[in-house]
Amino acid sequence: MGVGVFLVALAPFCLAIDLSVAECARANLFPKWLVKAANLSEFFAHGFGVIMIAILIATLDSRRAHALYVGCAALLAGLSGDLMKLVIFRVRPRDFDFAGNVWTTFHEWLPVLTLHPAQLSGSFPSSHAATAAGLAFALTTIYPSGKTVFAVLAGCACLQRVFAGAHFPSDVAFGAGLGWCAAWLLTRFVLPGRWWKPTQERCTTPS
């Protein structure tokens, strides 16, 4: 939970670099190898990628419930980002003219009430980042030895959203933190423990 809270708390500080980073992304100033690595990692933040990973787990892991856990945790974490978009509309970097300051990227509150479809898919927060963080959390829970790999994939997937001009850094930080917290809450209070707890923790000691 601490990781998610840290990322959410980091988001306001990222506002200071949002415009400069977005301008660099638009001008293609980031190293090409880093952009390529980020593009290759996009599947980790995509719903289709989550489903493919869940299918792979169901095929290779003897406990098929792990696939249900990973799929639900990641997709519902991403949904938390989509729901947040209904609260505030922020223009995406690729659609911003960079004529104002960072606060001019934020527009109306509760865009869901305007019923304009384009305003229901704003920049804040990044649902892809929320999905990637939720997926990383779920995979780390059941395969802790791979936590470094999952963290790198999630990080690169988040960078891809910035490089593509789809989100500002603060959108990605907040989205990742939101997704991580959502996955933690789902694991702790909603999803069945038999989906993710080690077998020995679910067994009772004979009397």
Coordinates of C-alpha atoms in Angstrom, one line a residue:
M1 CA 0.0 0.0 0.0
G2 CA 2.9 2.3 0.8
V3 CA 4.1 2.2 -2.8
G4 CA 0.7 3.4 -4.1
V5 CA 0.5 6.2 -1.6
F6 CA 4.0 7.3 -2.4
L7 CA 3.2 7.5 -6.2
V8 CA -0.1 9.4 -5.5
A9 CA 1.8 11.8 -3.3
L10 CA 4.5 12.2 -6.0
A11 CA 2.0 13.3 -8.6
P12 CA 1.6 17.0 -7.4
F13 CA 5.4 17.4 -7.5
C14 CA 5.4 16.1 -11.1
L15 CA 3.2 19.1 -12.1
A16 CA 6.4 21.2 -12.1
I17 CA 7.9 19.1 -15.0
D18 CA 4.7 18.2 -16.8
L19 CA 5.0 20.8 -19.6
S20 CA 8.7 20.5 -20.2
V21 CA 8.6 16.7 -20.4
A22 CA 5.6 16.8 -22.7
E23 CA 7.4 19.3 -25.0
C24 CA 10.4 17.0 -25.1
A25 CA 8.2 14.1 -26.0
R26 CA 6.6 16.0 -28.8
A27 CA 10.0 17.0 -30.1
N28 CA 11.2 13.4 -29.9
L29 CA 14.1 14.4 -27.7
F30 CA 14.2 11.2 -25.6
P31 CA 16.7 8.5 -26.4
K32 CA 15.4 6.2 -29.2
W33 CA 16.4 3.0 -27.3
L34 CA 14.3 4.1 -24.3
V35 CA 11.3 5.0 -26.5
K36 CA 11.6 1.6 -28.2
A37 CA 11.8 -0.2 -24.9
A38 CA 8.7 1.7 -23.7
N39 CA 6.8 0.9 -26.8
L40 CA 7.6 -2.8 -26.5
S41 CA 6.3 -2.7 -23.0
E42 CA 2.9 -1.1 -23.8
F43 CA 1.2 -4.6 -23.7
F44 CA 1.8 -4.5 -19.9
A45 CA -0.6 -1.6 -19.6
H46 CA -3.2 -2.8 -22.1
G47 CA -6.4 -4.8 -21.4
F48 CA -5.6 -7.2 -24.2
G49 CA -2.1 -7.7 -22.8
V50 CA -3.6 -8.4 -19.4
I51 CA -5.9 -11.0 -20.9
M52 CA -3.0 -12.7 -22.8
I53 CA -0.9 -12.8 -19.6
A54 CA -3.8 -14.3 -17.7
I55 CA -4.3 -17.0 -20.4
L56 CA -0.6 -17.7 -20.2
I57 CA -0.8 -18.1 -16.4
A58 CA -3.8 -20.4 -16.8
T59 CA -1.8 -22.5 -19.2
L60 CA 1.4 -22.8 -17.3
D61 CA 0.5 -22.4 -13.6
S62 CA -1.0 -25.4 -11.9
R63 CA -3.2 -23.1 -9.8
R64 CA -5.5 -21.6 -12.5
A65 CA -7.1 -19.4 -9.9
H66 CA -3.9 -17.2 -10.2
A67 CA -5.1 -16.3 -13.7
L68 CA -8.4 -15.0 -12.4
Y69 CA -6.7 -13.0 -9.7
V70 CA -4.2 -11.4 -12.1
G71 CA -6.9 -10.6 -14.6
C72 CA -9.4 -9.1 -12.1
A73 CA -6.8 -7.2 -10.1
A74 CA -5.3 -5.5 -13.2
L75 CA -8.5 -4.8 -15.1
L76 CA -10.3 -3.4 -12.0
A77 CA -7.3 -1.3 -11.2
G78 CA -7.5 0.2 -14.7
L79 CA -11.2 0.7 -14.2
S80 CA -10.4 2.9 -11.1
G81 CA -8.5 5.2 -13.5
D82 CA -11.4 5.4 -15.9
L83 CA -13.8 6.3 -13.1
M84 CA -11.5 9.1 -11.9
K85 CA -11.7 10.6 -15.4
L86 CA -15.4 11.2 -14.7
V87 CA -14.4 13.6 -11.9
I88 CA -12.2 16.1 -13.8
F89 CA -11.2 16.7 -17.4
R90 CA -7.6 17.4 -18.4
V91 CA -6.5 17.9 -21.9
R92 CA -3.9 15.5 -23.3
P93 CA -0.4 16.7 -24.1
R94 CA -0.9 16.0 -27.8
D95 CA -3.9 18.3 -27.9
F96 CA -2.4 21.1 -25.8
D97 CA -1.1 24.2 -27.5
F98 CA 1.4 24.9 -24.6
A99 CA 0.3 28.6 -24.7
G100 CA -0.6 28.6 -21.0
N101 CA 0.8 27.2 -17.7
V102 CA 0.2 23.7 -16.3
W103 CA -3.0 24.7 -14.6
T104 CA -4.6 25.6 -18.0
T105 CA -4.4 21.9 -18.9
F106 CA -7.1 21.2 -16.4
H107 CA -10.6 22.1 -17.6
E108 CA -14.0 21.3 -16.1
W109 CA -15.0 19.3 -13.0
L110 CA -17.4 16.4 -13.4
P111 CA -17.2 16.1 -17.2
V112 CA -19.6 13.1 -17.0
L113 CA -22.4 15.6 -16.6
T114 CA -21.7 17.3 -20.0
L115 CA -22.3 14.1 -21.9
H116 CA -19.5 14.9 -24.3
P117 CA -17.7 11.6 -25.1
A118 CA -14.4 13.3 -25.9
Q119 CA -14.3 14.8 -22.4
L120 CA -14.7 11.4 -20.8
S121 CA -11.2 10.3 -22.0
G122 CA -9.0 13.0 -20.7
S123 CA -5.4 12.9 -19.6
F124 CA -5.9 12.7 -15.9
P125 CA -5.2 10.1 -14.6
S126 CA -3.6 7.5 -16.9
S127 CA -5.8 4.4 -16.9
H128 CA -3.0 2.5 -18.7
A129 CA -0.6 3.3 -15.8
A130 CA -3.3 2.2 -13.3
T131 CA -3.6 -1.1 -15.2
A132 CA 0.2 -1.6 -15.4
A133 CA 0.5 -0.9 -11.6
G134 CA -2.3 -3.3 -10.8
L135 CA -0.9 -6.0 -13.0
A136 CA 2.6 -5.5 -11.4
F137 CA 1.1 -5.7 -7.9
A138 CA -0.9 -8.9 -8.7
L139 CA 2.0 -10.6 -10.4
T140 CA 4.4 -9.7 -7.5
T141 CA 1.9 -11.1 -5.0
I142 CA 1.9 -14.6 -6.6
Y143 CA 5.4 -14.6 -8.1
P144 CA 7.5 -12.4 -5.7
S145 CA 10.8 -13.5 -7.2
G146 CA 9.9 -11.7 -10.4
K147 CA 9.1 -8.3 -8.7
T148 CA 12.0 -6.5 -10.4
V149 CA 11.0 -7.6 -13.9
F150 CA 7.3 -6.6 -13.2
A151 CA 8.4 -3.2 -11.9
V152 CA 10.5 -2.5 -14.9
L153 CA 7.8 -3.6 -17.3
A154 CA 5.2 -1.4 -15.5
G155 CA 7.6 1.5 -15.4
C156 CA 8.4 1.3 -19.2
A157 CA 4.7 1.0 -19.9
C158 CA 4.1 4.2 -18.0
L159 CA 6.9 6.0 -19.8
Q160 CA 5.3 4.9 -23.1
R161 CA 2.2 6.9 -22.2
V162 CA 4.3 10.0 -21.8
F163 CA 6.4 9.5 -24.9
A164 CA 3.3 9.0 -27.0
G165 CA 1.9 12.3 -25.9
A166 CA -1.1 10.7 -24.2
H167 CA -0.3 11.8 -20.7
F168 CA 1.7 14.2 -18.5
P169 CA 4.1 12.7 -15.9
S170 CA 1.7 13.6 -13.1
D171 CA -1.1 11.7 -14.8
V172 CA 1.1 8.6 -14.9
A173 CA 2.3 8.9 -11.3
F174 CA -1.2 9.4 -10.0
G175 CA -2.7 6.7 -12.2
A176 CA 0.0 4.2 -11.2
G177 CA -0.5 5.0 -7.5
L178 CA -4.2 4.7 -7.9
G179 CA -4.0 1.4 -9.6
W180 CA -1.5 0.0 -7.0
C181 CA -3.8 1.0 -4.2
A182 CA -6.9 -0.3 -6.0
A183 CA -5.1 -3.7 -6.5
W184 CA -4.1 -3.8 -2.8
L185 CA -7.6 -3.0 -1.6
L186 CA -9.1 -5.6 -4.0
T187 CA -6.6 -8.2 -2.8
R188 CA -7.2 -7.4 0.9
F189 CA -10.9 -7.0 1.0
V190 CA -12.7 -8.2 -2.2
L191 CA -11.0 -11.0 -4.2
P192 CA -11.1 -14.5 -2.7
G193 CA -8.0 -15.4 -0.8
R194 CA -7.9 -18.8 -2.5
W195 CA -7.0 -17.0 -5.7
W196 CA -3.8 -15.6 -4.5
K197 CA -2.7 -16.9 -1.1
P198 CA 0.0 -19.6 -1.0
T199 CA -1.5 -23.1 -0.5
Q200 CA 0.1 -23.6 2.9
E201 CA -1.6 -20.4 4.3
R202 CA -5.0 -21.8 3.3
C203 CA -4.5 -25.2 5.0
T204 CA -5.5 -25.7 8.6
T205 CA -3.3 -27.6 10.9
P206 CA -4.8 -31.0 11.9
S207 CA -5.7 -31.2 15.6

